[in-house]
Amino acid sequence: TSSAIPRGFPRRQLILPPLPSSHLPLPLLLKMTKKAVLFGCNYPGQKGELKGCINDVMMMKEILVDLKGFDESDITILIDTDDQYESPTGANMKKALNKLVAEASVGDILFVHYSGHGTQVPSFSEEDWKNEALCPTDMNLIVDDDLRDIFNKLDPSIPLTVITDCCHSGGMLDHKAIQIDGDKSQDVATGDAPPAKNRALSIQQVAEMLSKQLGHEVDSDGAGVRSALQRGFPEDASKFATSLVAGLPISDELKGAANKLLGGLFGKKSSTPPPAEAGGKVPAKPHVDDEIGVLITGCQSTETSADVRAGGTAYGALSNTLVEAINENPNATYRELVTTVRAKLHTKGFKQNPCLECSNNNADKPFIC
């Protein structure tokens, strides 16, 4: 059953951002379409249930329509609390993202927002042996490498904004260029953060939620989760979530041997340090083109993001604060916006550190320009 969604942001007169310095030809401007895909996962009835993710989606939709010139018909919403909307399963989310990219034309403006749980899965392609991942409502994980592969198909001249309001969200697009990260301030916060639940799932919690989804017990280690994903979602499980070494420039034979050797490492204690700590080298892995997209994260890859419950409502600390900042300055650049959000979160007492990951050029463009 669906419940009423607080809509605490009054409708305002549309304020159009200034055109970027490199004006598009008039025919392209006339054909330009602003398209958005918004994902909200509250996981109703599950052990890891959240409360604020659907509210985040509806707040963001309102901002897009009222302040950024989006037409409601060009906004695709996937949420898991109302059967009128498509469910944000792993397969549906990847389908929506692939469709967004495949149908994009030069002159379009694209926007993606995800609000839900985040986790980390084992990977030999990362220096810390961990890949960041989104947690769809059916727990068919979407790894950062999946997102990289999808968005790398996009023409770099097409503006793309991605917001990930979840734990472990830093590095979610695998950009090399990071404009803003680290501790937002060494000062003591001036406020006390309201009650909140973090939006993180350990590999053990992922196994628990997968057990309920699939109807059988899933071993709470890396090997158990990988096997469950392969068997539970044989057609569309992420190859990066089911293999420790997917995406590495090595032979299939070596990949098979590495997966077998390292199979149970994640989720169990090991005396073997990650390659970076051991002074070893990790084989080079692909990155998303730094000119493709701007990523705003809820926190760094090692941190958690807050699902706040306060004043009779619930919301993501990042999403709510981002909406506040956009309302105050709709034409702020990405750099200005993230700087403002970090300052506001610090004042409110939140420990999470949002990041801005993109090229220098994109960082100083107006938000959704």
mmCIF file of C-alpha atoms in Angstrom:
data_model
loop_
_atom_site.group_PDB
_atom_site.id
_atom_site.type_symbol
_atom_site.label_atom_id
_atom_site.label_comp_id
_atom_site.label_asym_id
_atom_site.label_seq_id
_atom_site.Cartn_x
_atom_site.Cartn_y
_atom_site.Cartn_z
ATOM 1 C CA THR A 1 0.000 0.000 0.000
ATOM 2 C CA SER A 2 1.208 3.476 -0.792
ATOM 3 C CA SER A 3 1.342 6.234 1.781
ATOM 4 C CA ALA A 4 1.151 9.974 1.416
ATOM 5 C CA ILE A 5 4.465 11.547 0.534
ATOM 6 C CA PRO A 6 5.323 14.863 2.219
ATOM 7 C CA ARG A 7 5.865 17.488 -0.401
ATOM 8 C CA GLY A 8 7.289 20.347 1.672
ATOM 9 C CA PHE A 9 8.634 22.500 -1.155
ATOM 10 C CA PRO A 10 6.269 25.150 -2.558
ATOM 11 C CA ARG A 11 6.078 25.479 -6.308
ATOM 12 C CA ARG A 12 8.056 28.403 -7.614
ATOM 13 C CA GLN A 13 8.382 30.352 -10.813
ATOM 14 C CA LEU A 14 10.688 28.630 -13.284
ATOM 15 C CA ILE A 15 14.178 30.133 -13.268
ATOM 16 C CA LEU A 16 16.171 29.125 -16.308
ATOM 17 C CA PRO A 17 19.943 28.829 -15.869
ATOM 18 C CA PRO A 18 22.144 30.815 -18.229
ATOM 19 C CA LEU A 19 23.250 29.102 -21.417
ATOM 20 C CA PRO A 20 26.765 27.652 -21.304
ATOM 21 C CA SER A 21 29.451 29.658 -23.042
ATOM 22 C CA SER A 22 29.567 27.193 -25.955
ATOM 23 C CA HIS A 23 26.068 27.883 -27.328
ATOM 24 C CA LEU A 24 24.424 25.089 -29.251
ATOM 25 C CA PRO A 25 23.178 25.771 -32.782
ATOM 26 C CA LEU A 26 19.537 26.882 -32.864
ATOM 27 C CA PRO A 27 18.270 23.606 -34.450
ATOM 28 C CA LEU A 28 19.794 21.628 -31.551
ATOM 29 C CA LEU A 29 18.351 24.005 -28.979
ATOM 30 C CA LEU A 30 14.901 23.532 -30.492
ATOM 31 C CA LYS A 31 15.312 19.729 -30.316
ATOM 32 C CA MET A 32 16.823 19.722 -26.806
ATOM 33 C CA THR A 33 15.112 17.462 -24.271
ATOM 34 C CA LYS A 34 15.822 17.240 -20.567
ATOM 35 C CA LYS A 35 15.463 13.619 -19.419
ATOM 36 C CA ALA A 36 15.695 12.186 -15.914
ATOM 37 C CA VAL A 37 15.610 8.775 -14.232
ATOM 38 C CA LEU A 38 14.953 8.727 -10.480
ATOM 39 C CA PHE A 39 15.356 5.623 -8.297
ATOM 40 C CA GLY A 40 14.051 5.293 -4.734
ATOM 41 C CA CYS A 41 14.463 2.114 -2.656
ATOM 42 C CA ASN A 42 12.858 1.995 0.797
ATOM 43 C CA TYR A 43 12.907 -1.873 0.930
ATOM 44 C CA PRO A 44 9.459 -2.124 2.607
ATOM 45 C CA GLY A 45 9.102 -5.089 4.954
ATOM 46 C CA GLN A 46 12.777 -5.970 4.715
ATOM 47 C CA LYS A 47 15.295 -5.975 7.544
ATOM 48 C CA GLY A 48 17.188 -3.071 5.991
ATOM 49 C CA GLU A 49 14.056 -0.946 5.478
ATOM 50 C CA LEU A 50 14.637 2.779 4.996
ATOM 51 C CA LYS A 51 12.109 5.604 5.291
ATOM 52 C CA GLY A 52 13.316 8.618 3.320
ATOM 53 C CA CYS A 53 14.283 7.423 -0.160
ATOM 54 C CA ILE A 54 10.906 7.855 -1.846
ATOM 55 C CA ASN A 55 10.598 11.328 -0.361
ATOM 56 C CA ASP A 56 14.016 12.126 -1.843
ATOM 57 C CA VAL A 57 12.807 11.117 -5.297
ATOM 58 C CA MET A 58 9.678 13.262 -5.087
ATOM 59 C CA MET A 59 11.633 16.265 -3.780
ATOM 60 C CA MET A 60 14.095 15.925 -6.630
ATOM 61 C CA LYS A 61 11.319 15.586 -9.198
ATOM 62 C CA GLU A 62 9.798 18.830 -7.947
ATOM 63 C CA ILE A 63 13.120 20.638 -8.257
ATOM 64 C CA LEU A 64 13.596 19.365 -11.809
ATOM 65 C CA VAL A 65 10.132 20.492 -12.911
ATOM 66 C CA ASP A 66 9.893 23.787 -11.014
ATOM 67 C CA LEU A 67 13.429 25.100 -11.300
ATOM 68 C CA LYS A 68 15.206 23.235 -14.077
ATOM 69 C CA GLY A 69 12.700 23.112 -16.912
ATOM 70 C CA PHE A 70 12.053 19.353 -17.041
ATOM 71 C CA ASP A 71 8.725 18.089 -18.350
ATOM 72 C CA GLU A 72 7.092 15.476 -16.119
ATOM 73 C CA SER A 73 6.646 13.212 -19.130
ATOM 74 C CA ASP A 74 10.433 13.069 -19.524
ATOM 75 C CA ILE A 75 11.030 11.967 -15.921
ATOM 76 C CA THR A 76 11.069 8.215 -15.292
ATOM 77 C CA ILE A 77 10.492 7.186 -11.668
ATOM 78 C CA LEU A 78 11.152 3.745 -10.187
ATOM 79 C CA ILE A 79 10.137 3.278 -6.531
ATOM 80 C CA ASP A 80 9.275 0.253 -4.400
ATOM 81 C CA THR A 81 6.374 1.546 -2.280
ATOM 82 C CA ASP A 82 3.693 2.122 -4.925
ATOM 83 C CA ASP A 83 2.581 -0.373 -7.591
ATOM 84 C CA GLN A 84 1.685 2.504 -9.920
ATOM 85 C CA TYR A 85 5.418 2.861 -10.552
ATOM 86 C CA GLU A 86 7.878 0.373 -11.968
ATOM 87 C CA SER A 87 9.889 -1.345 -9.249
ATOM 88 C CA PRO A 88 13.600 -0.453 -8.930
ATOM 89 C CA THR A 89 14.898 -3.995 -9.324
ATOM 90 C CA GLY A 90 18.422 -4.497 -10.608
ATOM 91 C CA ALA A 91 17.179 -5.479 -14.064
ATOM 92 C CA ASN A 92 14.739 -2.562 -14.279
ATOM 93 C CA MET A 93 17.306 -0.028 -13.116
ATOM 94 C CA LYS A 94 19.892 -1.146 -15.667
ATOM 95 C CA LYS A 95 17.224 -1.188 -18.377
ATOM 96 C CA ALA A 96 16.194 2.391 -17.549
ATOM 97 C CA LEU A 97 19.801 3.629 -17.533
ATOM 98 C CA ASN A 98 20.654 1.893 -20.790
ATOM 99 C CA LYS A 99 17.523 3.346 -22.389
ATOM 100 C CA LEU A 100 18.408 6.846 -21.162
ATOM 101 C CA VAL A 101 21.872 6.607 -22.727
ATOM 102 C CA ALA A 102 20.788 4.854 -25.952
ATOM 103 C CA GLU A 103 18.077 7.407 -26.732
ATOM 104 C CA ALA A 104 20.159 10.493 -25.874
ATOM 105 C CA SER A 105 21.015 12.919 -28.665
ATOM 106 C CA VAL A 106 23.431 15.839 -28.792
ATOM 107 C CA GLY A 107 21.578 18.772 -27.252
ATOM 108 C CA ASP A 108 19.821 16.648 -24.603
ATOM 109 C CA ILE A 109 20.474 17.043 -20.878
ATOM 110 C CA LEU A 110 20.430 13.906 -18.691
ATOM 111 C CA PHE A 111 19.911 13.497 -14.952
ATOM 112 C CA VAL A 112 20.033 10.408 -12.699
ATOM 113 C CA HIS A 113 19.266 10.267 -8.979
ATOM 114 C CA TYR A 114 19.552 7.192 -6.743
ATOM 115 C CA SER A 115 18.409 7.069 -3.140
ATOM 116 C CA GLY A 116 18.782 3.807 -1.223
ATOM 117 C CA HIS A 117 21.321 1.467 0.302
ATOM 118 C CA GLY A 118 24.900 1.167 -0.875
ATOM 119 C CA THR A 119 27.407 -1.595 -0.179
ATOM 120 C CA GLN A 120 30.848 -2.851 -1.128
ATOM 121 C CA VAL A 121 31.584 -6.147 -2.858
ATOM 122 C CA PRO A 122 34.899 -7.978 -3.275
ATOM 123 C CA SER A 123 36.960 -7.133 -6.323
ATOM 124 C CA PHE A 124 40.550 -7.810 -7.232
ATOM 125 C CA SER A 125 40.441 -4.854 -9.637
ATOM 126 C CA GLU A 126 40.491 -2.284 -6.811
ATOM 127 C CA GLU A 127 43.386 -1.265 -4.577
ATOM 128 C CA ASP A 128 41.320 -1.998 -1.454
ATOM 129 C CA TRP A 129 39.741 -5.151 -2.980
ATOM 130 C CA LYS A 130 36.294 -3.543 -2.785
ATOM 131 C CA ASN A 131 33.891 -2.299 -5.442
ATOM 132 C CA GLU A 132 31.142 0.137 -4.522
ATOM 133 C CA ALA A 133 27.618 -0.986 -5.430
ATOM 134 C CA LEU A 134 24.002 0.198 -5.454
ATOM 135 C CA CYS A 135 21.420 -2.058 -3.781
ATOM 136 C CA PRO A 136 18.224 -2.339 -5.869
ATOM 137 C CA THR A 137 15.083 -3.368 -4.036
ATOM 138 C CA ASP A 138 15.568 -7.038 -5.062
ATOM 139 C CA MET A 139 19.274 -6.924 -4.058
ATOM 140 C CA ASN A 140 20.441 -7.700 -7.610
ATOM 141 C CA LEU A 141 23.478 -5.487 -7.051
ATOM 142 C CA ILE A 142 24.644 -2.849 -9.540
ATOM 143 C CA VAL A 143 28.391 -2.333 -9.212
ATOM 144 C CA ASP A 144 30.258 0.881 -10.027
ATOM 145 C CA ASP A 145 31.815 -0.927 -13.001
ATOM 146 C CA ASP A 146 28.314 -1.591 -14.388
ATOM 147 C CA LEU A 147 27.584 2.139 -14.254
ATOM 148 C CA ARG A 148 30.929 2.902 -15.875
ATOM 149 C CA ASP A 149 30.179 0.542 -18.754
ATOM 150 C CA ILE A 150 26.715 2.043 -19.271
ATOM 151 C CA PHE A 151 27.772 5.693 -19.182
ATOM 152 C CA ASN A 152 30.925 5.196 -21.224
ATOM 153 C CA LYS A 153 28.578 4.660 -24.193
ATOM 154 C CA LEU A 154 27.379 8.257 -23.875
ATOM 155 C CA ASP A 155 28.633 11.023 -26.152
ATOM 156 C CA PRO A 156 30.833 13.179 -23.838
ATOM 157 C CA SER A 157 29.200 16.322 -25.275
ATOM 158 C CA ILE A 158 25.840 15.338 -23.726
ATOM 159 C CA PRO A 159 25.572 16.759 -20.171
ATOM 160 C CA LEU A 160 24.915 14.112 -17.505
ATOM 161 C CA THR A 161 24.408 14.632 -13.777
ATOM 162 C CA VAL A 162 24.364 11.629 -11.406
ATOM 163 C CA ILE A 163 23.513 11.877 -7.697
ATOM 164 C CA THR A 164 24.003 8.860 -5.433
ATOM 165 C CA ASP A 165 22.478 9.368 -1.982
ATOM 166 C CA CYS A 166 23.716 6.144 -0.403
ATOM 167 C CA CYS A 167 26.580 4.794 1.648
ATOM 168 C CA HIS A 168 29.948 4.044 0.019
ATOM 169 C CA SER A 169 28.932 6.320 -2.883
ATOM 170 C CA GLY A 170 32.341 7.891 -3.507
ATOM 171 C CA GLY A 171 33.855 6.595 -6.743
ATOM 172 C CA MET A 172 30.524 5.235 -7.952
ATOM 173 C CA LEU A 173 31.300 6.206 -11.572
ATOM 174 C CA ASP A 174 35.039 5.466 -11.418
ATOM 175 C CA HIS A 175 36.109 8.928 -12.546
ATOM 176 C CA LYS A 176 39.820 9.630 -12.256
ATOM 177 C CA ALA A 177 39.212 13.336 -11.644
ATOM 178 C CA ILE A 178 37.869 14.288 -8.208
ATOM 179 C CA GLN A 179 37.209 17.963 -7.533
ATOM 180 C CA ILE A 180 35.951 17.859 -3.940
ATOM 181 C CA ASP A 181 36.469 15.122 -1.354
ATOM 182 C CA GLY A 182 37.953 14.580 2.096
ATOM 183 C CA ASP A 183 36.869 15.878 5.481
ATOM 184 C CA LYS A 184 34.626 18.900 4.998
ATOM 185 C CA SER A 185 36.013 20.658 8.080
ATOM 186 C CA GLN A 186 38.280 20.080 11.041
ATOM 187 C CA ASP A 187 36.093 22.377 13.136
ATOM 188 C CA VAL A 188 33.577 21.096 15.661
ATOM 189 C CA ALA A 189 30.115 20.955 14.116
ATOM 190 C CA THR A 190 27.744 23.608 15.419
ATOM 191 C CA GLY A 191 24.651 21.422 15.501
ATOM 192 C CA ASP A 192 23.474 17.979 16.548
ATOM 193 C CA ALA A 193 22.390 15.755 13.686
ATOM 194 C CA PRO A 194 18.780 14.517 13.978
ATOM 195 C CA PRO A 195 18.043 10.807 14.471
ATOM 196 C CA ALA A 196 19.092 8.826 11.405
ATOM 197 C CA LYS A 197 19.814 5.353 10.102
ATOM 198 C CA ASN A 198 22.773 4.899 7.805
ATOM 199 C CA ARG A 199 22.246 3.714 4.250
ATOM 200 C CA ALA A 200 24.913 1.014 4.322
ATOM 201 C CA LEU A 201 24.648 -2.747 4.058
ATOM 202 C CA SER A 202 27.490 -5.050 5.044
ATOM 203 C CA ILE A 203 28.073 -8.156 2.945
ATOM 204 C CA GLN A 204 26.399 -10.119 5.764
ATOM 205 C CA GLN A 205 23.290 -7.895 5.597
ATOM 206 C CA VAL A 206 23.232 -8.243 1.813
ATOM 207 C CA ALA A 207 23.211 -12.027 2.319
ATOM 208 C CA GLU A 208 20.308 -11.771 4.800
ATOM 209 C CA MET A 209 18.200 -9.677 2.442
ATOM 210 C CA LEU A 210 19.060 -11.931 -0.507
ATOM 211 C CA SER A 211 17.963 -14.938 1.572
ATOM 212 C CA LYS A 212 14.506 -13.406 1.964
ATOM 213 C CA GLN A 213 14.298 -12.403 -1.693
ATOM 214 C CA LEU A 214 15.367 -15.792 -3.044
ATOM 215 C CA GLY A 215 13.619 -17.980 -0.458
ATOM 216 C CA HIS A 216 16.705 -19.870 0.685
ATOM 217 C CA GLU A 217 19.652 -19.310 2.997
ATOM 218 C CA VAL A 218 22.577 -17.413 1.501
ATOM 219 C CA ASP A 219 25.983 -17.855 3.120
ATOM 220 C CA SER A 220 27.101 -14.566 4.625
ATOM 221 C CA ASP A 221 30.435 -14.277 2.859
ATOM 222 C CA GLY A 222 31.637 -13.077 -0.511
ATOM 223 C CA ALA A 223 31.454 -16.503 -2.140
ATOM 224 C CA GLY A 224 27.914 -17.103 -0.886
ATOM 225 C CA VAL A 225 26.636 -13.769 -2.149
ATOM 226 C CA ARG A 226 28.292 -14.194 -5.548
ATOM 227 C CA SER A 227 26.804 -17.668 -5.964
ATOM 228 C CA ALA A 228 23.342 -16.466 -4.886
ATOM 229 C CA LEU A 229 23.406 -13.601 -7.382
ATOM 230 C CA GLN A 230 24.429 -15.947 -10.209
ATOM 231 C CA ARG A 231 21.677 -18.463 -9.406
ATOM 232 C CA GLY A 232 18.968 -15.989 -8.390
ATOM 233 C CA PHE A 233 19.431 -13.655 -11.371
ATOM 234 C CA PRO A 234 20.920 -15.856 -14.112
ATOM 235 C CA GLU A 235 19.956 -13.487 -16.929
ATOM 236 C CA ASP A 236 21.033 -10.144 -15.531
ATOM 237 C CA ALA A 237 23.300 -10.493 -12.487
ATOM 238 C CA SER A 238 26.258 -8.108 -12.605
ATOM 239 C CA LYS A 239 29.392 -9.849 -13.828
ATOM 240 C CA PHE A 240 31.303 -7.464 -11.564
ATOM 241 C CA ALA A 241 29.338 -8.589 -8.475
ATOM 242 C CA THR A 242 29.651 -12.292 -9.268
ATOM 243 C CA SER A 243 33.379 -12.307 -10.101
ATOM 244 C CA LEU A 244 36.312 -10.972 -8.123
ATOM 245 C CA VAL A 245 38.318 -10.180 -11.225
ATOM 246 C CA ALA A 246 35.769 -9.149 -13.876
ATOM 247 C CA GLY A 247 37.012 -6.257 -15.942
ATOM 248 C CA LEU A 248 40.703 -6.917 -15.412
ATOM 249 C CA PRO A 249 42.930 -7.179 -18.493
ATOM 250 C CA ILE A 250 43.875 -10.826 -17.830
ATOM 251 C CA SER A 251 42.930 -14.127 -19.462
ATOM 252 C CA ASP A 252 39.759 -16.054 -18.614
ATOM 253 C CA GLU A 253 41.936 -18.887 -17.298
ATOM 254 C CA LEU A 254 43.636 -16.589 -14.825
ATOM 255 C CA LYS A 255 40.294 -15.065 -13.846
ATOM 256 C CA GLY A 256 38.926 -18.506 -13.024
ATOM 257 C CA ALA A 257 41.960 -19.382 -10.939
ATOM 258 C CA ALA A 258 41.829 -16.054 -9.064
ATOM 259 C CA ASN A 259 38.119 -16.391 -8.298
ATOM 260 C CA LYS A 260 38.681 -19.894 -6.926
ATOM 261 C CA LEU A 261 41.685 -18.840 -4.863
ATOM 262 C CA LEU A 262 40.073 -15.708 -3.399
ATOM 263 C CA GLY A 263 36.488 -16.978 -3.289
ATOM 264 C CA GLY A 264 35.818 -16.754 0.423
ATOM 265 C CA LEU A 265 38.056 -13.827 1.224
ATOM 266 C CA PHE A 266 35.431 -11.138 1.574
ATOM 267 C CA GLY A 267 33.226 -11.475 4.628
ATOM 268 C CA LYS A 268 35.861 -13.521 6.465
ATOM 269 C CA LYS A 269 38.964 -12.339 8.249
ATOM 270 C CA SER A 270 42.143 -12.662 6.262
ATOM 271 C CA SER A 271 45.764 -12.055 7.124
ATOM 272 C CA THR A 272 46.437 -11.068 3.512
ATOM 273 C CA PRO A 273 46.369 -7.273 3.049
ATOM 274 C CA PRO A 274 44.868 -5.659 -0.065
ATOM 275 C CA PRO A 275 47.410 -5.115 -2.855
ATOM 276 C CA ALA A 276 47.814 -1.398 -2.114
ATOM 277 C CA GLU A 277 48.664 -2.085 1.539
ATOM 278 C CA ALA A 278 51.014 -4.894 0.602
ATOM 279 C CA GLY A 279 52.929 -2.648 -1.771
ATOM 280 C CA GLY A 280 51.725 -4.605 -4.771
ATOM 281 C CA LYS A 281 50.253 -3.315 -8.013
ATOM 282 C CA VAL A 282 46.699 -3.802 -9.139
ATOM 283 C CA PRO A 283 46.315 -4.272 -12.917
ATOM 284 C CA ALA A 284 45.034 -1.100 -14.566
ATOM 285 C CA LYS A 285 41.246 -1.037 -14.874
ATOM 286 C CA PRO A 286 39.088 1.076 -17.184
ATOM 287 C CA HIS A 287 37.700 4.397 -15.987
ATOM 288 C CA VAL A 288 34.754 6.425 -17.150
ATOM 289 C CA ASP A 289 35.786 9.284 -19.435
ATOM 290 C CA ASP A 290 36.278 12.294 -17.140
ATOM 291 C CA GLU A 291 34.263 14.440 -19.547
ATOM 292 C CA ILE A 292 31.300 12.067 -19.207
ATOM 293 C CA GLY A 293 29.020 13.153 -16.429
ATOM 294 C CA VAL A 294 29.222 14.862 -13.076
ATOM 295 C CA LEU A 295 28.848 12.724 -9.950
ATOM 296 C CA ILE A 296 27.644 14.159 -6.634
ATOM 297 C CA THR A 297 27.908 11.591 -3.846
ATOM 298 C CA GLY A 298 26.374 11.358 -0.403
ATOM 299 C CA CYS A 299 29.725 10.495 1.126
ATOM 300 C CA GLN A 300 33.171 9.067 0.453
ATOM 301 C CA SER A 301 33.618 5.410 -0.473
ATOM 302 C CA THR A 302 34.522 4.442 3.093
ATOM 303 C CA GLU A 303 31.658 6.367 4.734
ATOM 304 C CA THR A 304 27.933 6.083 5.364
ATOM 305 C CA SER A 305 25.101 8.420 4.368
ATOM 306 C CA ALA A 306 22.207 9.263 6.689
ATOM 307 C CA ASP A 307 18.529 8.340 6.277
ATOM 308 C CA VAL A 308 17.071 10.994 8.576
ATOM 309 C CA ARG A 309 13.862 10.684 10.582
ATOM 310 C CA ALA A 310 12.859 14.075 11.991
ATOM 311 C CA GLY A 311 9.846 16.349 12.280
ATOM 312 C CA GLY A 312 7.403 13.624 11.295
ATOM 313 C CA THR A 313 9.088 12.894 7.994
ATOM 314 C CA ALA A 314 12.162 11.150 6.605
ATOM 315 C CA TYR A 315 14.739 12.032 3.964
ATOM 316 C CA GLY A 316 18.317 11.540 2.883
ATOM 317 C CA ALA A 317 20.677 14.043 4.436
ATOM 318 C CA LEU A 318 22.326 14.686 1.066
ATOM 319 C CA SER A 319 19.120 14.946 -0.993
ATOM 320 C CA ASN A 320 17.339 17.226 1.466
ATOM 321 C CA THR A 321 20.334 19.531 1.857
ATOM 322 C CA LEU A 322 20.934 19.560 -1.884
ATOM 323 C CA VAL A 323 17.333 20.662 -2.449
ATOM 324 C CA GLU A 324 17.776 23.428 0.140
ATOM 325 C CA ALA A 325 20.896 24.686 -1.614
ATOM 326 C CA ILE A 326 19.308 24.569 -5.087
ATOM 327 C CA ASN A 327 16.275 26.508 -3.855
ATOM 328 C CA GLU A 328 18.603 29.169 -2.464
ATOM 329 C CA ASN A 329 20.717 29.427 -5.633
ATOM 330 C CA PRO A 330 19.236 27.628 -8.665
ATOM 331 C CA ASN A 331 22.077 28.802 -10.919
ATOM 332 C CA ALA A 332 24.989 27.685 -8.723
ATOM 333 C CA THR A 333 27.800 25.757 -10.361
ATOM 334 C CA TYR A 334 28.425 22.160 -9.373
ATOM 335 C CA ARG A 335 31.454 23.246 -7.371
ATOM 336 C CA GLU A 336 29.505 25.977 -5.564
ATOM 337 C CA LEU A 337 26.591 23.642 -4.901
ATOM 338 C CA VAL A 338 28.639 20.815 -3.381
ATOM 339 C CA THR A 339 30.668 23.302 -1.323
ATOM 340 C CA THR A 340 27.418 24.754 0.056
ATOM 341 C CA VAL A 341 25.960 21.313 0.768
ATOM 342 C CA ARG A 342 29.072 20.243 2.676
ATOM 343 C CA ALA A 343 28.946 23.409 4.775
ATOM 344 C CA LYS A 344 25.267 22.920 5.559
ATOM 345 C CA LEU A 345 25.752 19.275 6.528
ATOM 346 C CA HIS A 346 28.646 20.285 8.765
ATOM 347 C CA THR A 347 26.514 22.917 10.484
ATOM 348 C CA LYS A 348 23.758 20.346 11.025
ATOM 349 C CA GLY A 349 26.216 17.918 12.626
ATOM 350 C CA PHE A 350 26.366 15.236 9.908
ATOM 351 C CA LYS A 351 29.689 13.429 9.572
ATOM 352 C CA GLN A 352 29.324 12.319 5.942
ATOM 353 C CA ASN A 353 31.473 14.075 3.329
ATOM 354 C CA PRO A 354 29.809 14.522 -0.089
ATOM 355 C CA CYS A 355 32.152 14.484 -3.081
ATOM 356 C CA LEU A 356 32.212 16.082 -6.513
ATOM 357 C CA GLU A 357 33.741 13.801 -9.130
ATOM 358 C CA CYS A 358 34.147 15.132 -12.672
ATOM 359 C CA SER A 359 36.485 17.117 -14.898
ATOM 360 C CA ASN A 360 37.624 20.651 -14.027
ATOM 361 C CA ASN A 361 35.623 21.925 -16.958
ATOM 362 C CA ASN A 362 32.367 20.336 -15.832
ATOM 363 C CA ALA A 363 32.797 21.327 -12.176
ATOM 364 C CA ASP A 364 32.426 25.034 -12.978
ATOM 365 C CA LYS A 365 29.322 24.715 -15.150
ATOM 366 C CA PRO A 366 25.896 25.598 -13.715
ATOM 367 C CA PHE A 367 24.106 22.658 -12.077
ATOM 368 C CA ILE A 368 22.083 20.893 -14.813
ATOM 369 C CA CYS A 369 23.024 23.469 -17.466
#
